[in-house]
Short mmCIF file of C-alpha atoms in Angstrom, two decimals:
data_model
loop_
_atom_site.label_atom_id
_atom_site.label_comp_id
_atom_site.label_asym_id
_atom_site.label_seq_id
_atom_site.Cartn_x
_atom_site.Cartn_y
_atom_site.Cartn_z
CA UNK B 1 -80.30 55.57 46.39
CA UNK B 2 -80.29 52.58 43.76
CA UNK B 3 -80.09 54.96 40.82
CA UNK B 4 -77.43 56.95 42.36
CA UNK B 5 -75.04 53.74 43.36
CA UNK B 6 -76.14 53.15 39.78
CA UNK B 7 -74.44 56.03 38.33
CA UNK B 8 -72.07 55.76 41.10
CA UNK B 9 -70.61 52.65 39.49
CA UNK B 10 -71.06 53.87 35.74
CA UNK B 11 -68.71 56.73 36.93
CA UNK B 12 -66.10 54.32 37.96
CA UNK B 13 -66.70 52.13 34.68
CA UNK B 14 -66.29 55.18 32.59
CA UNK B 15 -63.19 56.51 35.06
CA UNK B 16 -61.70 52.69 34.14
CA UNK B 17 -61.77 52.45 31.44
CA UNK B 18 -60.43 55.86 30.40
CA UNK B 19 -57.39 54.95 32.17
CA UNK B 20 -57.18 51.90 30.73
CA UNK B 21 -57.39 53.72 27.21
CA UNK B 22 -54.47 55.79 28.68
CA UNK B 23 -52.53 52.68 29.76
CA UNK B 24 -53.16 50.88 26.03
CA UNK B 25 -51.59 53.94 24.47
CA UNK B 26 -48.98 55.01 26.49
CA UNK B 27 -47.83 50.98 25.67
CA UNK B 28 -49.05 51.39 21.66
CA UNK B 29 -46.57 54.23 21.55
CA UNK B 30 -43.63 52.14 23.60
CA UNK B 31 -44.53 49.30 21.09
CA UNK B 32 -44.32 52.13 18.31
CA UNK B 33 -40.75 52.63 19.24
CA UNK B 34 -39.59 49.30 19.93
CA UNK B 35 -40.85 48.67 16.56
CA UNK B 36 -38.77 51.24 14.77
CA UNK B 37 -35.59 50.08 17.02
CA UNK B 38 -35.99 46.99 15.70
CA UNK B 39 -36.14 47.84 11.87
CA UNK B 40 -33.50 49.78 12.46
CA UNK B 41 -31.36 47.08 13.86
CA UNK B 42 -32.58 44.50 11.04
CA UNK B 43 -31.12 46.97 8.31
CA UNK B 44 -28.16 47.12 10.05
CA UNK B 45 -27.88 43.84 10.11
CA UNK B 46 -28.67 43.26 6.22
CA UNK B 47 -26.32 46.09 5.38
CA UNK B 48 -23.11 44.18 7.56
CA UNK B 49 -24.45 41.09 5.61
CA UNK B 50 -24.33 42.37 2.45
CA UNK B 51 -21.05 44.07 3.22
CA UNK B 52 -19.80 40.73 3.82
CA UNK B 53 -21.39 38.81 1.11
CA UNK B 54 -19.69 41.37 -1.44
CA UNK B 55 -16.16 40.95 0.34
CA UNK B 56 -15.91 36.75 0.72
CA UNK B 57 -17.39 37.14 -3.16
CA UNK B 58 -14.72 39.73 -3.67
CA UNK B 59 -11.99 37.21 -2.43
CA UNK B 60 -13.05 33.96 -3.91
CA UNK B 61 -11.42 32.80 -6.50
CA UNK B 62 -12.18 30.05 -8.94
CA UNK B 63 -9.57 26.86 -10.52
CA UNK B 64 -8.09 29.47 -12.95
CA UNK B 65 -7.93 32.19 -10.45
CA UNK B 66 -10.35 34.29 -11.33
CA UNK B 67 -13.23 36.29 -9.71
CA UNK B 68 -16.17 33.98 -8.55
CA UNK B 69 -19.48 35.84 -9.98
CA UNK B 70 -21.50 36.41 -7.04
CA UNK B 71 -24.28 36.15 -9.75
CA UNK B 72 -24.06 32.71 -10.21
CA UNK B 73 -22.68 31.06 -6.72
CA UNK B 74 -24.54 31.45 -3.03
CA UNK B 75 -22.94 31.04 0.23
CA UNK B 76 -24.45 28.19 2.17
CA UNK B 77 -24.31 27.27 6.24
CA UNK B 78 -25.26 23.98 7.18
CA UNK B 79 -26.27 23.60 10.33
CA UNK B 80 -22.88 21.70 11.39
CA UNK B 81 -20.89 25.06 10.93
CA UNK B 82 -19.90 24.48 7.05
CA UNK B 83 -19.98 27.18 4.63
CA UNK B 84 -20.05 26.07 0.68
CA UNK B 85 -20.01 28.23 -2.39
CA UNK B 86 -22.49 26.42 -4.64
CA UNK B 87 -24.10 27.05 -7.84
CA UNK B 88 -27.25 29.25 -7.66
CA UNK B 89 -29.24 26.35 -8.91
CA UNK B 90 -28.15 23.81 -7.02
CA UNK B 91 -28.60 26.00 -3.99
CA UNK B 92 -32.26 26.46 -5.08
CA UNK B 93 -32.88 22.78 -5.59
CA UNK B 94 -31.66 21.70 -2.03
CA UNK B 95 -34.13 24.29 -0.20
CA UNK B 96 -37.39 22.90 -1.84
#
């Protein structure tokens, strides 16, 4: 009787934890998807942003009126809402 409640309960162990090996990759493969959802969404994202980095660049203008090279300027938020065109060096200097 004690070694078949023995295997008894080793039967339900193994039953157990083949479902929860069914569980853990029915959720890998959600997870899988999410995933890909989400890089999708984040190269959308870069793609608007460069889209609109080349056409505020494509507007700007400088003293002389002409062209601002995207080359040497960034665009830069601060957290109050501003937006500045600064130098690509100076823009460097005030993140480190």
């Amino acid at each position: 009787v004690a070694a078949q409640n023995c295997r008894k309960r080793k039967l339900n162990a193994i039953l157990n934890l083949e479902e929860d090996v069914c569980n853990l990759q029915t959720q890998k493969e959600s997870l899988k998807k999410e995933h890909s959802q989400y890089s999708r969404s984040i190269s959308q994202m870069k793609q608007k942003l460069n889209n609109l980095y080349r056409d505020i660049f494509s507007r700007l203008r400088d003293d002389q009126g002409r062209p601002v090279n995207p080359c040497q300027y960034v665009i830069h938020c601060s957290s109050d809402g501003s937006v500045f065109v600064i130098p690509k060096h100076l823009g460097k200097s005030e993140q480190k």
